Short mmCIF file of C-alpha atoms and ligand atoms in Angstrom, two decimals:
data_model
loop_
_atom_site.label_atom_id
_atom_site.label_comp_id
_atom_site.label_asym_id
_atom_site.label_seq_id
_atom_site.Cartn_x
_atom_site.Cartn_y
_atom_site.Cartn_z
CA UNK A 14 74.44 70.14 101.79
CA UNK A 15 76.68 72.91 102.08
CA UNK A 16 80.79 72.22 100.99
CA UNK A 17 83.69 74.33 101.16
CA UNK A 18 86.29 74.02 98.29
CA UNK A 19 89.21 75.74 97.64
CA UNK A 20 88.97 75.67 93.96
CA UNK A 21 88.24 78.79 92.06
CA UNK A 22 86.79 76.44 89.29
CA UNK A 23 84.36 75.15 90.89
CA UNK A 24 82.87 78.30 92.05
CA UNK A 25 82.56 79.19 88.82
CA UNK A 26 80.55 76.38 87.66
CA UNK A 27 78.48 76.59 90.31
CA UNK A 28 78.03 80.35 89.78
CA UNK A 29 77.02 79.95 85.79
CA UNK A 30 74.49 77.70 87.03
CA UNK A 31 72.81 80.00 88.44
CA UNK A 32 73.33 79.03 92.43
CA UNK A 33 74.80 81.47 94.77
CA UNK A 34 78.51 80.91 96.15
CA UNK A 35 79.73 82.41 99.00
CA UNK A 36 83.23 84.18 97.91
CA UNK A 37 86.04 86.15 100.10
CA UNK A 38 86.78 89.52 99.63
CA UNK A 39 89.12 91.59 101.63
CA UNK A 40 86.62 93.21 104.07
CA UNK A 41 83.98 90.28 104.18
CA UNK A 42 82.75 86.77 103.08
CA UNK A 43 80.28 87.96 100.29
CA UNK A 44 76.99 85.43 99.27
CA UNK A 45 77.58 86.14 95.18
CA UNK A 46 75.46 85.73 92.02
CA UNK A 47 75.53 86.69 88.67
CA UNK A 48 73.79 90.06 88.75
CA UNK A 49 71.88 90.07 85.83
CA UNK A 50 70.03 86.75 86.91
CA UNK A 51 67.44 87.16 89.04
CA UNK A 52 66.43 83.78 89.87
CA UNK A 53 69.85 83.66 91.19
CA UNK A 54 69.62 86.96 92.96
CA UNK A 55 66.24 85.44 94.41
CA UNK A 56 68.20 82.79 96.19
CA UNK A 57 71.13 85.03 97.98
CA UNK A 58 67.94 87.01 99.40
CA UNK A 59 66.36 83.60 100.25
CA UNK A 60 69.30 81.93 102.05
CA UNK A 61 70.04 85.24 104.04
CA UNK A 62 66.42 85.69 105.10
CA UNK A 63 67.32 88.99 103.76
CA UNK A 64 64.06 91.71 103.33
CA UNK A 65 63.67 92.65 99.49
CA UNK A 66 64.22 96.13 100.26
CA UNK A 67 68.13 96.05 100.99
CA UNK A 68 69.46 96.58 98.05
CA UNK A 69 72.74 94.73 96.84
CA UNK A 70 76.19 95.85 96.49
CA UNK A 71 77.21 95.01 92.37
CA UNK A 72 81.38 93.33 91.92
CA UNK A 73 82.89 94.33 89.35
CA UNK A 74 86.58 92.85 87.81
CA UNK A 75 89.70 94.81 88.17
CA UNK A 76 89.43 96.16 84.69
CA UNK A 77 85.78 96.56 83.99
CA UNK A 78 84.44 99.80 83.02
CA UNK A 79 80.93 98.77 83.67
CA UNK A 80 80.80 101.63 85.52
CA UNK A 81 81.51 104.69 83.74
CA UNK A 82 80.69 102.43 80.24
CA UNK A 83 77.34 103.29 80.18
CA UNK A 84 76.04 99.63 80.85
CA UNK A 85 75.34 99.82 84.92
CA UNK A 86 74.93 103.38 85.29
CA UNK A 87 74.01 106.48 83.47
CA UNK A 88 75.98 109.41 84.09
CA UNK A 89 74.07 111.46 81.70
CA UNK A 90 73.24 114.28 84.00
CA UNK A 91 76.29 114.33 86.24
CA UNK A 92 78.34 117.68 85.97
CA UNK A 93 82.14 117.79 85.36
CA UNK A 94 82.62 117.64 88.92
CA UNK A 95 80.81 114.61 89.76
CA UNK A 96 82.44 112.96 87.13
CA UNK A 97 85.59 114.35 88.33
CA UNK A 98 85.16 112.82 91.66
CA UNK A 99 83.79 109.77 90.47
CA UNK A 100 86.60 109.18 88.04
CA UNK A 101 89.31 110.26 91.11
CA UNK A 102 87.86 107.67 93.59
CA UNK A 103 87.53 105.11 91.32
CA UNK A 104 91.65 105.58 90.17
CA UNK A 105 92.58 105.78 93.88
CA UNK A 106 90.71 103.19 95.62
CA UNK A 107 89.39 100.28 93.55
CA UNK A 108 90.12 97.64 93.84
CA UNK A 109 89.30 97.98 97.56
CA UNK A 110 87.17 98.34 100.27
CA UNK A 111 85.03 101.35 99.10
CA UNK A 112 81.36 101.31 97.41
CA UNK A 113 79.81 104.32 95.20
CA UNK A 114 76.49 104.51 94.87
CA UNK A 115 75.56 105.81 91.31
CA UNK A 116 72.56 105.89 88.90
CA UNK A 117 71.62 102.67 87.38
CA UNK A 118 70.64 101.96 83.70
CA UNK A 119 67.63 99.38 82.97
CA UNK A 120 69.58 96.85 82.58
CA UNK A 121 70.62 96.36 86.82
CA UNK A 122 67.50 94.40 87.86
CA UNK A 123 65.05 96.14 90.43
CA UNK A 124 65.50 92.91 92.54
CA UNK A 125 69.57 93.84 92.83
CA UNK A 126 68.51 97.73 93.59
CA UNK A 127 65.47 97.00 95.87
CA UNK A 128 63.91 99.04 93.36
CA UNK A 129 65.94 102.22 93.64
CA UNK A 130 67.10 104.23 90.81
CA UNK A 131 70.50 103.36 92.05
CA UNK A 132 73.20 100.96 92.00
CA UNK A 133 75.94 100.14 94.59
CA UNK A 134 79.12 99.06 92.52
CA UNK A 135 82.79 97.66 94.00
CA UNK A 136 86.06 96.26 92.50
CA UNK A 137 87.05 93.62 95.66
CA UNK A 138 90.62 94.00 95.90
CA UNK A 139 90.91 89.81 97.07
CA UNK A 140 92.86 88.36 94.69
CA UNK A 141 90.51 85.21 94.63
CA UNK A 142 87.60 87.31 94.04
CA UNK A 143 89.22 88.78 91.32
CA UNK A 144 90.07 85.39 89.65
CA UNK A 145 85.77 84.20 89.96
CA UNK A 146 85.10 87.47 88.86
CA UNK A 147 87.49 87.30 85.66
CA UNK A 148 86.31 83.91 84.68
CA UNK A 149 82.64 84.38 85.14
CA UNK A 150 82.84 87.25 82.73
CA UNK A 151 79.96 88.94 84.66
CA UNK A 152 79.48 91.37 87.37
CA UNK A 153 78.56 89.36 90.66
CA UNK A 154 75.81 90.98 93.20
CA UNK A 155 77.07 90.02 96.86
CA UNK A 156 75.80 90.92 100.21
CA UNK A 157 77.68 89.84 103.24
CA UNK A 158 77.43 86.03 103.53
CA UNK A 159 75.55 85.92 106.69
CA UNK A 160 72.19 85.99 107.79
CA UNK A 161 70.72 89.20 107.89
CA UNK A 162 70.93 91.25 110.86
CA UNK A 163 73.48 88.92 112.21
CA UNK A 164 77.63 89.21 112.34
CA UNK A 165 78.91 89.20 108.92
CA UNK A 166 81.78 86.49 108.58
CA UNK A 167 85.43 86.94 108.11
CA UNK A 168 86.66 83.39 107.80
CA UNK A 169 84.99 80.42 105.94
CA UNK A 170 83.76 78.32 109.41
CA UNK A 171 81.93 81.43 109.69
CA UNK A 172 79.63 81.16 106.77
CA UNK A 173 78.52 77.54 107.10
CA UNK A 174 77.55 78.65 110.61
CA UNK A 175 75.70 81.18 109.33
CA UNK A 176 74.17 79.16 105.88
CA UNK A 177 75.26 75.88 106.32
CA UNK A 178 72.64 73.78 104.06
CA UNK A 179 70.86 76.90 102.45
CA UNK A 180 73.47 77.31 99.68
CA UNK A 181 75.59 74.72 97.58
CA UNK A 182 79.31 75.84 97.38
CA UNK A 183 81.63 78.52 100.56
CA UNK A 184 85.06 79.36 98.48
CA UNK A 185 87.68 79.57 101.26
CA UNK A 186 90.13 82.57 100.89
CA UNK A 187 91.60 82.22 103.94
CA UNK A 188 90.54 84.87 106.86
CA UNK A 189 89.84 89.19 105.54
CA UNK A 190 92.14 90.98 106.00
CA UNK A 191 90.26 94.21 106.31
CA UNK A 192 87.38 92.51 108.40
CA UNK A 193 84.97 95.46 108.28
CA UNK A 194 82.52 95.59 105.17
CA UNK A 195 83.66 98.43 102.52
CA UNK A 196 82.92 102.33 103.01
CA UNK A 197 79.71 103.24 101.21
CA UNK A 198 79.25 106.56 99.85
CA UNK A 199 77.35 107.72 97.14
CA UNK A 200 77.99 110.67 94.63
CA UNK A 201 74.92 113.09 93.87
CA UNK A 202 74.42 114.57 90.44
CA UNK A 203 76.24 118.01 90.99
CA UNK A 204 79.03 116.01 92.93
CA UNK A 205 77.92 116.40 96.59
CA UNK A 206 79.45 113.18 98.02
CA UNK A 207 77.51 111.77 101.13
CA UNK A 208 78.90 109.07 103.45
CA UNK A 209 75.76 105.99 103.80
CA UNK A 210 78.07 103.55 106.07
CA UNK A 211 81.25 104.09 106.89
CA UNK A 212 83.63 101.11 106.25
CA UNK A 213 87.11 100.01 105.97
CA UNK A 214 87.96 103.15 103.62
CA UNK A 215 88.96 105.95 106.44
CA UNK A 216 86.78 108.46 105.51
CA UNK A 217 89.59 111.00 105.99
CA UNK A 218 91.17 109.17 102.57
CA UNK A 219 88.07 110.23 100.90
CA UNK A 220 88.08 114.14 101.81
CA UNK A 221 91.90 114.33 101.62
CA UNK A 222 92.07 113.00 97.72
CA UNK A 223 89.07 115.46 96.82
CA UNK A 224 89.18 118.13 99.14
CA UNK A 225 85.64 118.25 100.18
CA UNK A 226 83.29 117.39 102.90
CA UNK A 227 80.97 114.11 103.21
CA UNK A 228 77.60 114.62 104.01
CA UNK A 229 76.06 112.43 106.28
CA UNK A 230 73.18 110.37 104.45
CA UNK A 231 70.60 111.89 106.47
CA UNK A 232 71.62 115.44 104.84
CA UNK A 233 71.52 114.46 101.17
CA UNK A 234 68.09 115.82 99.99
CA UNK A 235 67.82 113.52 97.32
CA UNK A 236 69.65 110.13 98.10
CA UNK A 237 67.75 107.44 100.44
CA UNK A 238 69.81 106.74 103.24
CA UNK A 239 71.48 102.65 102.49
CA UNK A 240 68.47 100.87 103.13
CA UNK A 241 70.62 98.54 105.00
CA UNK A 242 71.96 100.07 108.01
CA UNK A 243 69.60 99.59 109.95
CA UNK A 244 69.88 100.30 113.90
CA UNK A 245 70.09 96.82 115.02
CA UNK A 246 72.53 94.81 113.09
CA UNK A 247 75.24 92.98 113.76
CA UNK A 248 73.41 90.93 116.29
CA UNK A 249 74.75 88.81 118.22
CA UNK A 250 72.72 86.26 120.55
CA UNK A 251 73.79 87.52 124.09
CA UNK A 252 73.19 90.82 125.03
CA UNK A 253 76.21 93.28 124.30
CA UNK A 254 76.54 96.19 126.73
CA UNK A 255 78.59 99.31 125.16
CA UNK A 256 79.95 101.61 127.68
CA UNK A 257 80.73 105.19 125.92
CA UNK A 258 83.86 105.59 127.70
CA UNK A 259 86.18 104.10 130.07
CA UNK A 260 84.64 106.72 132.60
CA UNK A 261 81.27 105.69 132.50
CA UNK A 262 79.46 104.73 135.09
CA UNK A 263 80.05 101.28 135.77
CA UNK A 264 76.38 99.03 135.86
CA UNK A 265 76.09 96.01 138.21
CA UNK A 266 77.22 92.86 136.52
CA UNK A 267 77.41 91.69 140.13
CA UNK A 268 76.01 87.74 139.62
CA UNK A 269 76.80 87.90 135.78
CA UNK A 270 79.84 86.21 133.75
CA UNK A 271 80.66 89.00 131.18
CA UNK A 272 82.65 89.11 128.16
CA UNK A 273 85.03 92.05 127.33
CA UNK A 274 85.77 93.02 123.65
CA UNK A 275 88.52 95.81 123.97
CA UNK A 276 90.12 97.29 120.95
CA UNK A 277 93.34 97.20 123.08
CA UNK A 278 94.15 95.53 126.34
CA UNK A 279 91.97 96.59 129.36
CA UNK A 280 94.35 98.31 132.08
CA UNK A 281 93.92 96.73 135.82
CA UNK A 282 93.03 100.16 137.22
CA UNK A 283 89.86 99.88 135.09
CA UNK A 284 89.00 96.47 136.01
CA UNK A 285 89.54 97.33 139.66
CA UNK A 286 87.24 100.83 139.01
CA UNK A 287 84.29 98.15 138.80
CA UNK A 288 84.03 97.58 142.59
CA UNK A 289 80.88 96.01 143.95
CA UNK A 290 79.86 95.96 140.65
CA UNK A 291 82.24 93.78 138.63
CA UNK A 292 80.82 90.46 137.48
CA UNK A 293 81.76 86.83 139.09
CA UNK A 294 84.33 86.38 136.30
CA UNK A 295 85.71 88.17 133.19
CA UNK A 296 86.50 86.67 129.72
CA UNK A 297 88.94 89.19 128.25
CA UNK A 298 89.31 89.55 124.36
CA UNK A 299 91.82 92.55 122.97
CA UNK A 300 91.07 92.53 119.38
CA UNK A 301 94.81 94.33 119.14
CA UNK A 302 97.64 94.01 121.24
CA UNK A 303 98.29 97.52 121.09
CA UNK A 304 94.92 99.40 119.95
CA UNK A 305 95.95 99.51 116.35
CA UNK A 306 92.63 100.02 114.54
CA UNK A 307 93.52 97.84 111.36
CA UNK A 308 94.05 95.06 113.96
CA UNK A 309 91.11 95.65 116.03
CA UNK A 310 88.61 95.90 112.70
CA UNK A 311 90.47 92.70 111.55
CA UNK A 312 89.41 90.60 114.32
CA UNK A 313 86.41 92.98 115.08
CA UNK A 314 83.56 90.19 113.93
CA UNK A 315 85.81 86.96 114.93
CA UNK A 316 85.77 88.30 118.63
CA UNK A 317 81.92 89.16 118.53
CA UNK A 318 81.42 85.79 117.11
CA UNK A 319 83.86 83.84 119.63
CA UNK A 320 82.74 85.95 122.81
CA UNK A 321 78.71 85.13 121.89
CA UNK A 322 79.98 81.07 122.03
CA UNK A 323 81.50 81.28 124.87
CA UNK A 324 79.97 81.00 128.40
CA UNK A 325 79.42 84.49 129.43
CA UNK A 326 76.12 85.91 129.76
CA UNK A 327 76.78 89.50 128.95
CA UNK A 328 79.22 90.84 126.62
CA UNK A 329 81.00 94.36 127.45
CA UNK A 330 82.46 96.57 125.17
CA UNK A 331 83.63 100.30 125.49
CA UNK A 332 83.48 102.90 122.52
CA UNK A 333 86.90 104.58 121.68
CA UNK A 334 87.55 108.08 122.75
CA UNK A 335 86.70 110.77 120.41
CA UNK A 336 87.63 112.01 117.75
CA UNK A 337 87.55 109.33 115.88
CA UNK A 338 89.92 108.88 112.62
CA UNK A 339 90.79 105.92 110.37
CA UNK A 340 88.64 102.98 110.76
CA UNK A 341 87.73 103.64 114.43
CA UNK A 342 84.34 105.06 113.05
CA UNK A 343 83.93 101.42 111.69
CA UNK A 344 84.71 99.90 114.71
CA UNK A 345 82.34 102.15 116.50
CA UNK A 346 79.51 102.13 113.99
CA UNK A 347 79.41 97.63 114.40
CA UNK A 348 79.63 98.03 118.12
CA UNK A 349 76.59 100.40 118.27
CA UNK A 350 74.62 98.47 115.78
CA UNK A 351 75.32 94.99 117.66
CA UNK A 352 74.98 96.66 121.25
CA UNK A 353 70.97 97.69 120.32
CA UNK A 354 69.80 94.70 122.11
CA UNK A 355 71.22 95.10 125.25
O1 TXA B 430 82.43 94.98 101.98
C1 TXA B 430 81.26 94.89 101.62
O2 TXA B 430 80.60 95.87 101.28
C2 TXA B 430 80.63 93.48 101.59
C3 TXA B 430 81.43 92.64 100.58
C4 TXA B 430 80.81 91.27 100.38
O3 TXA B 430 81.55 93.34 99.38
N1 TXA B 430 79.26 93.54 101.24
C5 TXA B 430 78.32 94.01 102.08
O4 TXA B 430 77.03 93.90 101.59
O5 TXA B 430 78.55 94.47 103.17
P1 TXA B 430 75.75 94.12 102.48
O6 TXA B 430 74.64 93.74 101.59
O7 TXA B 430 75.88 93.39 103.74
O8 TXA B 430 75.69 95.66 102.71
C6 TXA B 430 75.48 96.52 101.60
C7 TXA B 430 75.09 97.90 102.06
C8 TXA B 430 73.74 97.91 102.70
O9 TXA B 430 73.76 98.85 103.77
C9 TXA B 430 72.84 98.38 101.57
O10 TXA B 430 71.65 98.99 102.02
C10 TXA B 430 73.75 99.35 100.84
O11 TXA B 430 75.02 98.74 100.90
N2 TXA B 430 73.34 99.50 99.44
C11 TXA B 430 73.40 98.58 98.46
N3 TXA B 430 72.87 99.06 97.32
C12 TXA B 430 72.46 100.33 97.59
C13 TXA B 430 71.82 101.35 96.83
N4 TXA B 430 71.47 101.15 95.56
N5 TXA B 430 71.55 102.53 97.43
C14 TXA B 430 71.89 102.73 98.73
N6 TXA B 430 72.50 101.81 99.51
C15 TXA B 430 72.78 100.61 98.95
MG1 MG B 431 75.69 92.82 105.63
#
């Protein structure tokens, strides 16, 4: 049986046990264990039905130096400038929603790393997070708390739909309040930073505080891309169908009930451009008001969820005009990983 508490405590206990407990962080509900136990780890990739080679991201307390200390990683051959950047990213963005990808010392276990040389470390910026993480004393390994290829959850309800009666203990934190999962990036030996997800860090933040370029993951000669992101994720059950812009050509929905996820209100003249085409009804979901892209992420994985219960049979989204900035490449990353299907 699966219960939801509201008491930091608890988690705890349940945690030094050994059992995984899902836990809310500011971008996502993360399944959490203590990271040096693997039995433990063994269940969070059991419950998720989660393939042993994706590799899991390492929590670390606000004021943990685990990972410059020498414990989690070794930074032995890193120049002055990856240290540099490593020290500058760490002092402008943790805690919060960004993920470095560093060496690892013998003491990570393989299980955690999928048996890469590397380790994937974050300081959650949730302040309840931050409270299990401070009085469990140890660094907590936590993939998003869903099943794996499926949407990751925002709110509480959302994880015992996804793991109801495959783990003990959901701490509810109230809904994320970034709703994407965090930027990962990871830092090569001479410095070159490479961008493996992008997350709700704006990459822009990233290049602006160092004044270089990210590499996409594909382009780092010696870094496997994140394991994880993998085309189709994100899925939903019904088909999603991702227009790349409000100009495309509009395909025949004609005897279909579809299901639109907008980032902002869709305008009448683009309903109307539809024609013969346009489905028997419409289900519309904004996920802003206004288009604001902090909004829109926010409910990003709430309106997926929502529009897949409902009763269309085809949901319709449109990818935001180019170029992107902020946390529209977020946005637009989730829709084209959940759209794969269609
Ligand atoms: O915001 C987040 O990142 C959430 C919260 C719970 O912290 N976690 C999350 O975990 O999204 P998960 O497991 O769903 O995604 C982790 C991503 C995957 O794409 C995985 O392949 C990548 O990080 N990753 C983890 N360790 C890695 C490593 N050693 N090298 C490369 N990529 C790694
Ligand atoms: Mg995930």
């Amino acid at each position: 049986m699966t219960r939801i508490t509201r008491s930091v405590e608890e988690a705890v206990e349940v945690l030094r046990q050994g059992d995984p407990v899902a836990i809310p962080t500011e971008t996502v509900y993360g399944l959490a264990a203590n990271a040096f136990d693997e039995r433990a780890i063994a269940k969070v990739f059991a419950a998720k039905e989660r393939p042993s080679f994706d590799p899991l991201i390492v929590h670390l307390a606000i004021d943990s130096d685990a990972w410059q200390d020498g414990s989690l990683t070794d930074l032995s051959r890193f120049t002055a400038l990856a240290r540099q950047r490593l020290e500058a990213l760490a002092q402008a963005f943790w805690p919060g929603p960004l993920t470095i990808v560093l060496p690892k010392t013998a003491r990570v276990p393989d299980l955690v790393t999928s048996g890469l040389p590397r380790v994937a470390l974050r300081k959650p910026a949730h302040p309840v997070a931050q409270r299990v993480l401070a009085l469990t004393g140890f660094p907590l390994a936590a993939p998003s708390a869903n099943r794996f290829g499926r949407i990751s959850p925002t709110e509480s309800s959302h994880v015992m739909a996804e793991l109801e009666g495959r783990i003990p203990l959901i701490l509810d934190g109230g809904p994320c309040s970034v709703g994407v999962e965090s930027t990962v990036i990871a830092i090569a030996e001479d410095g070159r930073i490479s961008i493996l997800r992008p997350g709700g860090l704006a990459p822009e933040k990233i290049t602006d505080l160092l004044g270089c370029k990210l590499e996409p993951a594909a382009q780092a000669k010696d870094l496997s891309a994140s394991p994880g992101t993998l085309e189709s994720h994100y899925a939903p059950t019904k088909p999603l169908l991702l227009l790349d812009s409000e100009s495309a050509a509009k395909p025949d929905l004609r005897s279909k009930r579809a299901g639109l996820l907008t980032l902002a209100p869709a305008s009448r003249e683009w309903i109307a451009s539809w024609g013969p085409n346009a489905p028997t009804a419409w289900t519309f979901h904004p996920l802003s008001s206004n288009g604001d892209p902090h909004e829109a992420a926010r409910e990003l994985f709430r309106g997926l969820r929502e529009l897949d219960a409902s009763d269309c049979d085809v949901m319709v989204s449109v990818l935001p005009t180019t170029p992107w900035t902020g946390l529209i490449h977020a946005i637009a990353d989730r829709l084209q990983r959940a759209s794969k299907r269609y």
